[in-house]
Short mmCIF file of C-alpha atoms in Angstrom, two decimals:
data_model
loop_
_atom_site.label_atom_id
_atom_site.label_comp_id
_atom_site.label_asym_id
_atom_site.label_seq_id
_atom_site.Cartn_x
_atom_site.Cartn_y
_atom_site.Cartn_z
CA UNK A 152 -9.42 4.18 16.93
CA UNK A 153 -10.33 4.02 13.17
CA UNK A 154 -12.34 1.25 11.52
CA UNK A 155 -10.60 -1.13 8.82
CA UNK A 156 -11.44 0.54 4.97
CA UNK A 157 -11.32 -0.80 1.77
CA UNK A 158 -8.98 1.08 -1.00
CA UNK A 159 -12.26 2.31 -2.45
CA UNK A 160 -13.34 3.53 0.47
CA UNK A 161 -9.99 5.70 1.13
CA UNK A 162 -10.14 7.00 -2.52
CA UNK A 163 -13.97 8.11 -1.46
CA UNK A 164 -12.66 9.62 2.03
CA UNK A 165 -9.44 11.61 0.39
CA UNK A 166 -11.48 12.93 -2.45
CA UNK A 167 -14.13 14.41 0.48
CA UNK A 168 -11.16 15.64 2.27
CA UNK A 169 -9.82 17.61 -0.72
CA UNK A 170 -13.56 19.10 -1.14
CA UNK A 171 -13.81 20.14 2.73
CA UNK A 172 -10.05 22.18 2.09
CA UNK A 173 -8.59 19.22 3.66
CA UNK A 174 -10.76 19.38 7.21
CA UNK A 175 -9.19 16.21 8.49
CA UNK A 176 -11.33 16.56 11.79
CA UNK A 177 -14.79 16.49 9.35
CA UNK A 178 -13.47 14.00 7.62
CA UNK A 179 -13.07 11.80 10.17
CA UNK A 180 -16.29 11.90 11.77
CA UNK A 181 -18.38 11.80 8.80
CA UNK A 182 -16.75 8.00 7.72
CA UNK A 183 -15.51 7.44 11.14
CA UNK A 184 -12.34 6.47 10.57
#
């Protein structure tokens, strides 16, 4: 189960996602969500 984020924060994680060619499982477990 994810931790809460703020809107910033999920504007910070999408952005990474796009960079990573959308590597949701990366994603993830670098902000732990």
């Amino acid at each position: 189960k994810g931790r809460k984020t703020t809107y910033e924060e999920r504007v910070e994680i999408v952005k990474y996602c796009i960079e990573q060619q959308n590597n949701y499982a990366k994603t993830a477990q670098k902000h732990q969500v």
